[in-house]
Short mmCIF file of C-alpha atoms and ligand atoms in Angstrom, two decimals:
data_model
loop_
_atom_site.label_atom_id
_atom_site.label_comp_id
_atom_site.label_asym_id
_atom_site.label_seq_id
_atom_site.Cartn_x
_atom_site.Cartn_y
_atom_site.Cartn_z
CA UNK A 222 97.51 -62.65 -53.52
CA UNK A 223 96.85 -61.23 -56.77
CA UNK A 224 98.86 -63.96 -59.14
CA UNK A 225 96.92 -66.41 -56.76
CA UNK A 226 93.22 -64.68 -58.03
CA UNK A 227 92.92 -62.42 -54.75
CA UNK A 228 90.78 -59.47 -55.87
CA UNK A 229 93.78 -56.90 -53.63
CA UNK A 230 93.18 -53.15 -54.39
CA UNK A 231 96.80 -51.13 -54.19
CA UNK A 232 97.04 -48.06 -52.52
CA UNK A 233 100.91 -48.73 -52.15
CA UNK A 234 103.01 -48.15 -55.46
CA UNK A 235 104.49 -44.82 -55.93
CA UNK A 236 103.72 -44.33 -59.75
CA UNK A 237 101.09 -43.11 -62.00
CA UNK A 238 98.95 -45.46 -63.43
CA UNK A 239 98.69 -43.81 -66.75
CA UNK A 240 100.32 -45.33 -69.88
CA UNK A 241 103.11 -43.34 -71.13
CA UNK A 242 102.13 -40.63 -73.63
CA UNK A 243 102.05 -41.63 -77.28
CA UNK A 244 104.43 -39.15 -78.66
CA UNK A 245 107.24 -39.94 -75.86
CA UNK A 246 107.44 -43.78 -77.11
CA UNK A 247 107.00 -42.92 -80.81
CA UNK A 248 110.31 -40.81 -80.56
CA UNK A 249 111.99 -43.56 -78.44
CA UNK A 250 111.10 -45.83 -80.94
CA UNK A 251 112.29 -43.70 -83.88
CA UNK A 252 115.71 -42.93 -82.37
CA UNK A 253 116.16 -46.92 -82.45
CA UNK A 254 115.40 -47.03 -85.80
CA UNK A 255 117.74 -44.17 -86.67
CA UNK A 256 120.46 -45.87 -84.66
CA UNK A 257 121.44 -44.05 -81.68
CA UNK A 258 121.42 -47.40 -79.85
CA UNK A 259 125.38 -46.95 -78.60
CA UNK A 260 126.91 -45.10 -75.58
CA UNK A 261 126.19 -41.27 -75.23
CA UNK A 262 128.18 -39.10 -73.25
CA UNK A 263 128.15 -40.08 -69.95
CA UNK A 264 125.81 -37.12 -68.16
CA UNK A 265 123.55 -37.63 -71.21
CA UNK A 266 123.09 -36.44 -74.73
CA UNK A 267 123.78 -32.62 -75.11
CA UNK A 268 120.21 -31.97 -76.60
CA UNK A 269 118.96 -33.40 -73.30
CA UNK A 270 121.22 -31.37 -71.08
CA UNK A 271 120.47 -28.12 -72.88
CA UNK A 272 116.64 -28.72 -73.24
CA UNK A 273 116.56 -29.97 -68.84
CA UNK A 274 118.96 -26.26 -68.04
CA UNK A 275 115.91 -24.82 -70.27
CA UNK A 276 113.20 -26.28 -68.15
CA UNK A 277 114.78 -26.03 -65.05
CA UNK A 278 114.93 -22.13 -66.05
CA UNK A 279 111.70 -21.21 -67.64
CA UNK A 280 109.81 -23.85 -64.92
CA UNK A 281 112.24 -23.80 -61.84
CA UNK A 282 113.05 -20.53 -62.41
CA UNK A 283 116.79 -21.92 -61.82
CA UNK A 284 119.78 -19.93 -63.89
CA UNK A 285 120.88 -23.01 -65.08
CA UNK A 286 123.75 -24.09 -67.84
CA UNK A 287 123.60 -27.93 -69.73
CA UNK A 288 127.33 -28.50 -68.39
CA UNK A 289 125.46 -28.53 -64.64
CA UNK A 290 123.05 -30.94 -65.67
CA UNK A 291 123.86 -34.57 -65.23
CA UNK A 292 121.23 -37.00 -66.37
CA UNK A 293 121.03 -40.50 -65.08
CA UNK A 294 119.26 -43.18 -64.86
CA UNK A 295 116.50 -42.09 -62.35
CA UNK A 296 116.46 -39.30 -59.54
CA UNK A 297 116.84 -42.20 -56.99
CA UNK A 298 120.46 -43.00 -58.55
CA UNK A 299 120.69 -38.86 -58.83
CA UNK A 300 120.32 -38.80 -55.20
CA UNK A 301 122.46 -41.98 -54.80
CA UNK A 302 125.39 -40.05 -56.58
CA UNK A 303 124.91 -36.68 -54.78
CA UNK A 304 124.90 -38.11 -51.34
CA UNK A 305 128.40 -40.20 -52.43
CA UNK A 306 129.51 -37.14 -54.23
CA UNK A 307 129.21 -34.87 -50.86
CA UNK A 308 128.79 -37.17 -47.65
CA UNK A 309 132.26 -38.28 -46.21
CA UNK A 310 131.88 -41.25 -43.68
CA UNK A 311 130.57 -39.46 -39.97
CA UNK A 312 129.41 -36.74 -41.71
CA UNK A 313 125.64 -35.97 -40.04
CA UNK A 314 122.95 -35.56 -43.08
CA UNK A 315 119.38 -34.05 -41.88
CA UNK A 316 115.95 -35.33 -42.97
CA UNK A 317 112.83 -33.94 -42.01
CA UNK A 318 110.79 -36.98 -40.86
CA UNK A 319 108.17 -38.27 -42.18
CA UNK A 320 111.00 -39.10 -45.38
CA UNK A 321 110.92 -40.93 -48.53
CA UNK A 322 112.73 -43.99 -46.83
CA UNK A 323 115.94 -44.38 -49.85
CA UNK A 324 117.49 -40.98 -48.60
CA UNK A 325 118.12 -42.80 -45.26
CA UNK A 326 119.53 -45.70 -46.76
CA UNK A 327 121.55 -43.65 -49.10
CA UNK A 328 122.77 -41.80 -45.83
CA UNK A 329 124.27 -44.79 -44.87
CA UNK A 330 125.50 -46.37 -47.73
CA UNK A 331 127.66 -42.82 -47.87
CA UNK A 332 128.84 -43.83 -44.38
CA UNK A 333 127.12 -40.67 -43.11
CA UNK A 334 124.70 -40.08 -40.21
CA UNK A 335 120.90 -39.43 -40.82
CA UNK A 336 119.85 -36.81 -38.13
CA UNK A 337 115.65 -36.64 -38.29
CA UNK A 338 114.18 -33.47 -37.57
CA UNK A 339 110.31 -34.30 -36.61
CA UNK A 340 107.16 -32.78 -38.41
CA UNK A 341 103.67 -33.12 -37.90
CA UNK A 342 100.48 -32.78 -39.84
CA UNK A 343 99.83 -29.69 -37.75
CA UNK A 344 102.03 -27.62 -39.26
CA UNK A 345 101.65 -29.63 -43.18
CA UNK A 346 105.08 -31.84 -42.24
CA UNK A 347 107.26 -28.77 -42.63
CA UNK A 348 109.98 -27.82 -40.48
CA UNK A 349 110.30 -25.86 -37.55
CA UNK A 350 113.13 -23.60 -37.38
CA UNK A 351 114.12 -24.28 -34.17
CA UNK A 352 114.30 -27.66 -34.70
CA UNK A 353 116.12 -27.04 -37.26
CA UNK A 354 118.85 -25.30 -35.63
CA UNK A 355 118.96 -27.78 -32.93
CA UNK A 356 119.44 -30.71 -35.09
CA UNK A 357 122.77 -28.63 -36.75
CA UNK A 358 126.12 -29.56 -35.36
CA UNK A 359 129.59 -28.97 -36.49
CA UNK A 360 129.50 -32.57 -38.20
CA UNK A 361 126.38 -31.67 -40.32
CA UNK A 362 126.57 -31.27 -43.92
CA UNK A 363 124.04 -31.38 -45.70
CA UNK A 364 119.78 -31.20 -45.82
CA UNK A 365 117.32 -33.21 -47.48
CA UNK A 366 114.79 -31.21 -48.76
CA UNK A 367 111.12 -32.84 -50.52
CA UNK A 368 108.75 -30.87 -51.28
CA UNK A 369 106.10 -31.92 -52.76
CA UNK A 370 107.07 -34.89 -50.09
CA UNK A 371 106.48 -38.53 -50.85
CA UNK A 372 105.07 -39.40 -48.22
CA UNK A 373 103.25 -37.17 -46.93
CA UNK A 374 102.38 -35.06 -50.17
CA UNK A 375 103.24 -31.45 -47.92
CA UNK A 376 104.13 -28.41 -49.95
CA UNK A 377 106.30 -26.40 -48.18
CA UNK A 378 105.62 -23.02 -48.52
CA UNK A 379 108.10 -20.43 -49.81
CA UNK A 380 108.54 -18.82 -46.13
CA UNK A 381 109.78 -22.27 -45.15
CA UNK A 382 111.74 -22.40 -48.06
CA UNK A 383 113.40 -19.46 -47.85
CA UNK A 384 114.34 -20.04 -43.82
CA UNK A 385 115.65 -23.63 -44.85
CA UNK A 386 117.82 -21.64 -47.19
CA UNK A 387 118.86 -19.31 -44.79
CA UNK A 388 119.69 -21.42 -42.28
CA UNK A 389 121.54 -23.27 -45.05
CA UNK A 390 123.55 -20.35 -45.51
CA UNK A 391 124.16 -19.27 -42.25
CA UNK A 392 125.45 -22.86 -41.61
CA UNK A 393 127.30 -23.58 -44.98
CA UNK A 394 125.17 -26.46 -45.27
CA UNK A 395 124.28 -28.17 -48.97
CA UNK A 396 120.81 -28.36 -49.40
CA UNK A 397 119.97 -31.61 -51.88
CA UNK A 398 116.59 -30.43 -53.04
CA UNK A 399 114.72 -33.29 -54.70
CA UNK A 400 111.55 -31.78 -56.34
CA UNK A 401 110.27 -35.43 -58.65
CA UNK A 402 106.84 -34.00 -57.85
CA UNK A 403 106.77 -30.41 -58.94
CA UNK A 404 104.21 -30.84 -61.44
CA UNK A 405 102.06 -32.45 -58.78
CA UNK A 406 100.99 -29.15 -56.39
CA UNK A 407 97.13 -28.89 -56.09
CA UNK A 408 96.85 -25.57 -53.84
CA UNK A 409 99.95 -23.00 -53.04
CA UNK A 410 102.75 -22.50 -55.31
CA UNK A 411 105.88 -24.50 -55.73
CA UNK A 412 108.88 -22.92 -55.42
CA UNK A 413 112.65 -24.56 -55.85
CA UNK A 414 115.01 -24.19 -53.84
CA UNK A 415 117.52 -22.95 -56.05
CA UNK A 416 115.61 -20.29 -57.47
CA UNK A 417 115.95 -18.42 -54.53
CA UNK A 418 119.24 -16.54 -55.16
CA UNK A 419 122.54 -16.96 -56.40
CA UNK A 420 124.06 -17.78 -52.88
CA UNK A 421 122.17 -20.95 -51.95
CA UNK A 422 121.78 -22.18 -55.90
CA UNK A 423 125.35 -22.41 -55.21
CA UNK A 424 124.64 -24.89 -52.40
CA UNK A 425 121.73 -26.96 -53.72
CA UNK A 426 121.77 -29.68 -56.31
CA UNK A 427 118.57 -30.07 -58.03
CA UNK A 428 117.21 -33.48 -58.05
CA UNK A 429 113.99 -34.51 -60.40
CA UNK A 430 113.18 -36.56 -63.29
CA UNK A 431 110.54 -38.10 -65.66
CA UNK A 432 109.16 -41.03 -63.76
CA UNK A 433 105.90 -39.32 -62.11
CA UNK A 434 105.39 -36.19 -64.27
CA UNK A 435 105.29 -38.15 -67.42
CA UNK A 436 104.70 -42.19 -66.50
CA UNK A 437 108.20 -42.92 -67.25
CA UNK A 438 109.02 -44.77 -63.79
CA UNK A 439 110.08 -47.68 -65.49
CA UNK A 440 111.99 -45.68 -68.69
CA UNK A 441 114.70 -44.54 -65.57
CA UNK A 442 115.79 -41.43 -66.53
CA UNK A 443 116.53 -38.59 -63.93
CA UNK A 444 118.77 -35.93 -63.70
CA UNK A 445 120.48 -33.52 -60.99
CA UNK A 446 121.65 -29.61 -61.38
CA UNK A 447 124.44 -28.78 -59.83
CA UNK A 448 127.20 -26.15 -59.49
CA UNK A 449 129.75 -26.99 -61.58
CA UNK A 450 132.31 -29.01 -59.63
CA UNK A 451 129.87 -30.54 -57.98
CA UNK A 452 128.47 -31.51 -61.25
CA UNK A 453 131.91 -32.50 -62.18
CA UNK A 454 132.13 -35.03 -59.57
CA UNK A 455 128.66 -36.75 -60.43
CA UNK A 456 129.70 -36.93 -63.64
CA UNK A 457 133.24 -39.33 -63.15
CA UNK A 458 130.88 -40.92 -60.85
CA UNK A 459 128.46 -41.87 -63.08
CA UNK A 460 131.35 -42.50 -65.37
CA UNK A 461 132.27 -45.67 -63.02
CA UNK A 462 128.74 -46.83 -61.88
CA UNK A 463 126.05 -47.12 -64.90
CA UNK A 464 128.03 -44.75 -67.71
CA UNK A 465 124.92 -43.43 -69.88
CA UNK A 466 121.25 -43.83 -69.34
CA UNK A 467 119.84 -45.73 -71.75
CA UNK A 468 120.23 -43.72 -75.40
CA UNK A 469 116.94 -44.41 -76.73
CA UNK A 470 115.12 -43.13 -73.08
CA UNK A 471 116.85 -40.02 -73.38
CA UNK A 472 115.69 -39.50 -76.63
CA UNK A 473 111.76 -40.59 -74.91
CA UNK A 474 112.61 -38.14 -72.22
CA UNK A 475 113.77 -35.23 -74.88
CA UNK A 476 110.63 -35.65 -76.26
CA UNK A 477 108.92 -35.59 -72.47
CA UNK A 478 109.83 -32.20 -72.62
CA UNK A 479 108.16 -30.93 -75.64
CA UNK A 480 104.44 -32.13 -73.72
CA UNK A 481 102.20 -29.28 -73.76
CA UNK A 482 101.37 -27.40 -70.54
CA UNK A 483 97.66 -27.94 -71.13
CA UNK A 484 98.46 -31.89 -71.09
CA UNK A 485 100.57 -31.98 -67.59
CA UNK A 486 97.52 -30.03 -66.28
CA UNK A 487 95.24 -32.66 -67.18
CA UNK A 488 96.67 -35.17 -65.21
CA UNK A 489 97.01 -33.19 -62.41
CA UNK A 490 93.36 -32.32 -62.43
CA UNK A 491 92.45 -35.89 -63.05
CA UNK A 492 94.58 -37.02 -59.51
CA UNK A 493 93.29 -33.55 -58.09
CA UNK A 494 90.01 -35.59 -58.33
CA UNK A 495 91.30 -38.90 -57.20
CA UNK A 496 93.33 -36.77 -53.94
CA UNK A 497 89.85 -35.31 -52.98
CA UNK A 498 87.91 -38.79 -53.58
CA UNK A 499 90.19 -40.60 -51.19
CA UNK A 500 90.55 -37.46 -48.71
CA UNK A 501 86.78 -37.68 -48.27
CA UNK A 502 85.69 -41.20 -48.08
CA UNK A 503 89.09 -41.41 -45.36
CA UNK A 504 87.79 -38.38 -43.14
CA UNK A 505 84.21 -40.69 -43.07
CA UNK A 506 85.82 -43.28 -41.31
CA UNK A 507 85.84 -42.71 -37.80
CA UNK A 508 89.31 -42.28 -35.94
CA UNK A 509 91.13 -41.75 -38.97
CA UNK A 510 92.62 -38.29 -38.87
CA UNK A 511 93.70 -36.73 -42.72
CA UNK A 512 94.23 -33.63 -43.91
CA UNK A 513 94.28 -32.62 -47.64
CA UNK A 514 97.84 -32.85 -49.00
CA UNK A 515 98.83 -29.73 -51.28
CA UNK A 516 101.10 -32.23 -53.59
CA UNK A 517 101.90 -35.72 -55.56
CA UNK A 518 99.86 -38.43 -55.29
CA UNK A 519 99.96 -39.59 -51.42
CA UNK A 520 97.94 -39.06 -48.81
CA UNK A 521 99.10 -40.19 -45.13
CA UNK A 522 96.47 -40.45 -42.60
CA UNK A 523 96.99 -41.12 -38.97
CA UNK A 524 95.26 -44.03 -37.88
CA UNK A 525 97.16 -44.39 -34.28
CA UNK A 526 93.55 -44.60 -32.48
CA UNK A 527 93.51 -48.32 -33.97
CA UNK A 528 97.01 -48.93 -32.89
CA UNK A 529 98.18 -50.51 -29.86
CA UNK A 530 101.03 -51.89 -28.37
CA UNK A 531 100.24 -55.34 -29.26
CA UNK A 532 99.27 -53.57 -32.86
CA UNK A 533 101.93 -51.52 -34.49
CA UNK A 534 101.58 -49.50 -38.43
CA UNK A 535 103.39 -52.44 -39.68
CA UNK A 536 100.78 -54.98 -38.42
CA UNK A 537 97.79 -52.94 -38.99
CA UNK A 538 98.91 -52.50 -43.20
CA UNK A 539 99.54 -56.55 -43.57
CA UNK A 540 96.43 -57.34 -41.34
CA UNK A 541 94.86 -54.81 -44.10
CA UNK A 542 96.31 -56.88 -46.82
CA UNK A 543 95.48 -60.25 -45.36
CA UNK A 544 92.20 -59.38 -44.15
CA UNK A 545 90.12 -56.93 -46.82
CA UNK A 546 93.09 -57.21 -49.72
CA UNK A 547 93.55 -53.69 -49.62
CA UNK A 548 97.60 -52.90 -50.05
CA UNK A 549 99.29 -49.52 -48.08
CA UNK A 550 102.83 -48.51 -46.77
CA UNK A 551 103.16 -48.27 -43.15
CA UNK A 552 104.18 -45.38 -41.86
CA UNK A 553 107.04 -46.03 -39.93
CA UNK A 554 109.10 -47.43 -43.08
CA UNK A 555 108.78 -43.40 -43.13
CA UNK A 556 109.93 -43.06 -39.95
CA UNK A 557 106.37 -41.78 -39.34
CA UNK A 558 104.84 -44.76 -37.40
CA UNK A 559 101.09 -44.13 -36.55
CA UNK A 560 100.42 -43.57 -40.21
CA UNK A 561 99.74 -45.29 -43.54
CA UNK A 562 100.76 -44.17 -46.71
CA UNK A 563 98.42 -44.80 -49.73
CA UNK A 564 98.16 -43.58 -53.40
CA UNK A 565 95.21 -42.16 -55.29
CA UNK A 566 97.03 -42.89 -58.37
CA UNK A 567 94.35 -45.38 -59.24
CA UNK A 568 91.04 -45.67 -60.67
CA UNK A 569 88.24 -43.43 -58.57
CA UNK A 570 86.31 -47.28 -58.35
CA UNK A 571 88.90 -48.48 -56.48
CA UNK A 572 89.54 -45.87 -54.21
CA UNK A 573 85.72 -46.23 -53.44
CA UNK A 574 85.70 -49.87 -52.47
CA UNK A 575 89.23 -49.68 -51.25
CA UNK A 576 88.71 -47.02 -48.39
CA UNK A 577 85.03 -48.74 -48.02
CA UNK A 578 87.24 -52.09 -47.06
CA UNK A 579 89.89 -50.06 -45.11
CA UNK A 580 86.82 -48.38 -43.00
CA UNK A 581 85.14 -51.72 -42.61
CA UNK A 582 87.84 -53.42 -41.47
CA UNK A 583 89.04 -50.24 -39.23
CA UNK A 584 85.17 -50.90 -37.85
CA UNK A 585 85.96 -54.50 -36.71
CA UNK A 586 89.03 -53.82 -34.84
CA UNK A 587 87.54 -50.97 -32.85
CA UNK A 588 84.54 -53.65 -31.65
C1 PLP B 621 110.79 -38.30 -53.24
C2 PLP B 621 110.87 -39.61 -54.32
N1 PLP B 621 112.11 -38.79 -55.24
C3 PLP B 621 113.07 -39.77 -56.21
C4 PLP B 621 111.88 -41.43 -56.44
C5 PLP B 621 112.54 -42.16 -57.64
O1 PLP B 621 112.74 -41.25 -59.05
P1 PLP B 621 113.05 -41.98 -60.32
O2 PLP B 621 111.93 -43.34 -60.79
O3 PLP B 621 113.71 -41.49 -61.46
O4 PLP B 621 114.07 -42.52 -59.49
C6 PLP B 621 110.70 -40.97 -55.84
C7 PLP B 621 109.98 -42.63 -56.45
O5 PLP B 621 109.10 -42.80 -55.82
C8 PLP B 621 110.25 -40.39 -54.77
O6 PLP B 621 109.13 -41.09 -54.09
#
């Protein structure tokens, strides 16, 4: 529609709207000029693995060694490889719904079975431990945790993380902790699963990357940190799949880790202002229910009052696009029907115009 000249406001894209910071680009260009354009070690250049281990120690509080860090072509590849390594056909993997749909497809690709544990906006999309325990069977092998969450923006409290850890330990389950939005927390504290103790660290694979924090989505650099036998398996698998992530992208990532805390905080504050604006405007639409999400850059409003048997969230999203030129994502793709996901990684002007258009379209439906 955009190509045809339609004025489309895209709240559908899961990436920051600013450019990759200049020093990161310069470092990658310099590495090309230096001739760092050949294969590297499959698990990544040693300098980057060392810098990521240092980041995991100082920022996340995880006792990481460079040998346990496997640099990949994005967090998505790390999640995929982790599931391939840990999951045998028929194994069950617990996902807290709503969840990033990639987890479901990747569990299926590993021959596993997804077991959903529902969460609700009422408790910030955090799981209840009774529900988690009820979902565990003798086939359960892993729990995926994604805090801050895509699509809800929910951030689990330290208490919830501790309870998940305790449950995983009691039942001998792996925890796959996707912390890619680790820098984008506006309210509340950040908790890394593997920082909660030595025991849970031995059962946790921490996954993160450079896409969201440094606006490097196209560079394709992410990583997994895992206890040594799992790290070795991840490295062996990656060796036969992609080999190393792109050499010069790794030098860019190395520079990214030098970004000052002030610069990251400025970006976070810019997202916070846009979050507040989008939530305020959505809350002004009668019948739309939305709480202030604590992290990431998504809001996940409940629009069920506007849905019916003949119009589910998928159809509503299609109509919003066709009628008023606003792109959103239906909640049901994340196993969160009755909602839509909007990214606020767009300009304040687009937020104002786009949410106004949604409001008008919904009001028209109500009539
Ligand atoms: C929860 C979550 N994990 C991982 C990713 C993928 O990150 P990467 O670009 O590093 O593959 C995304 C991207 O949308 C995401 O939302």
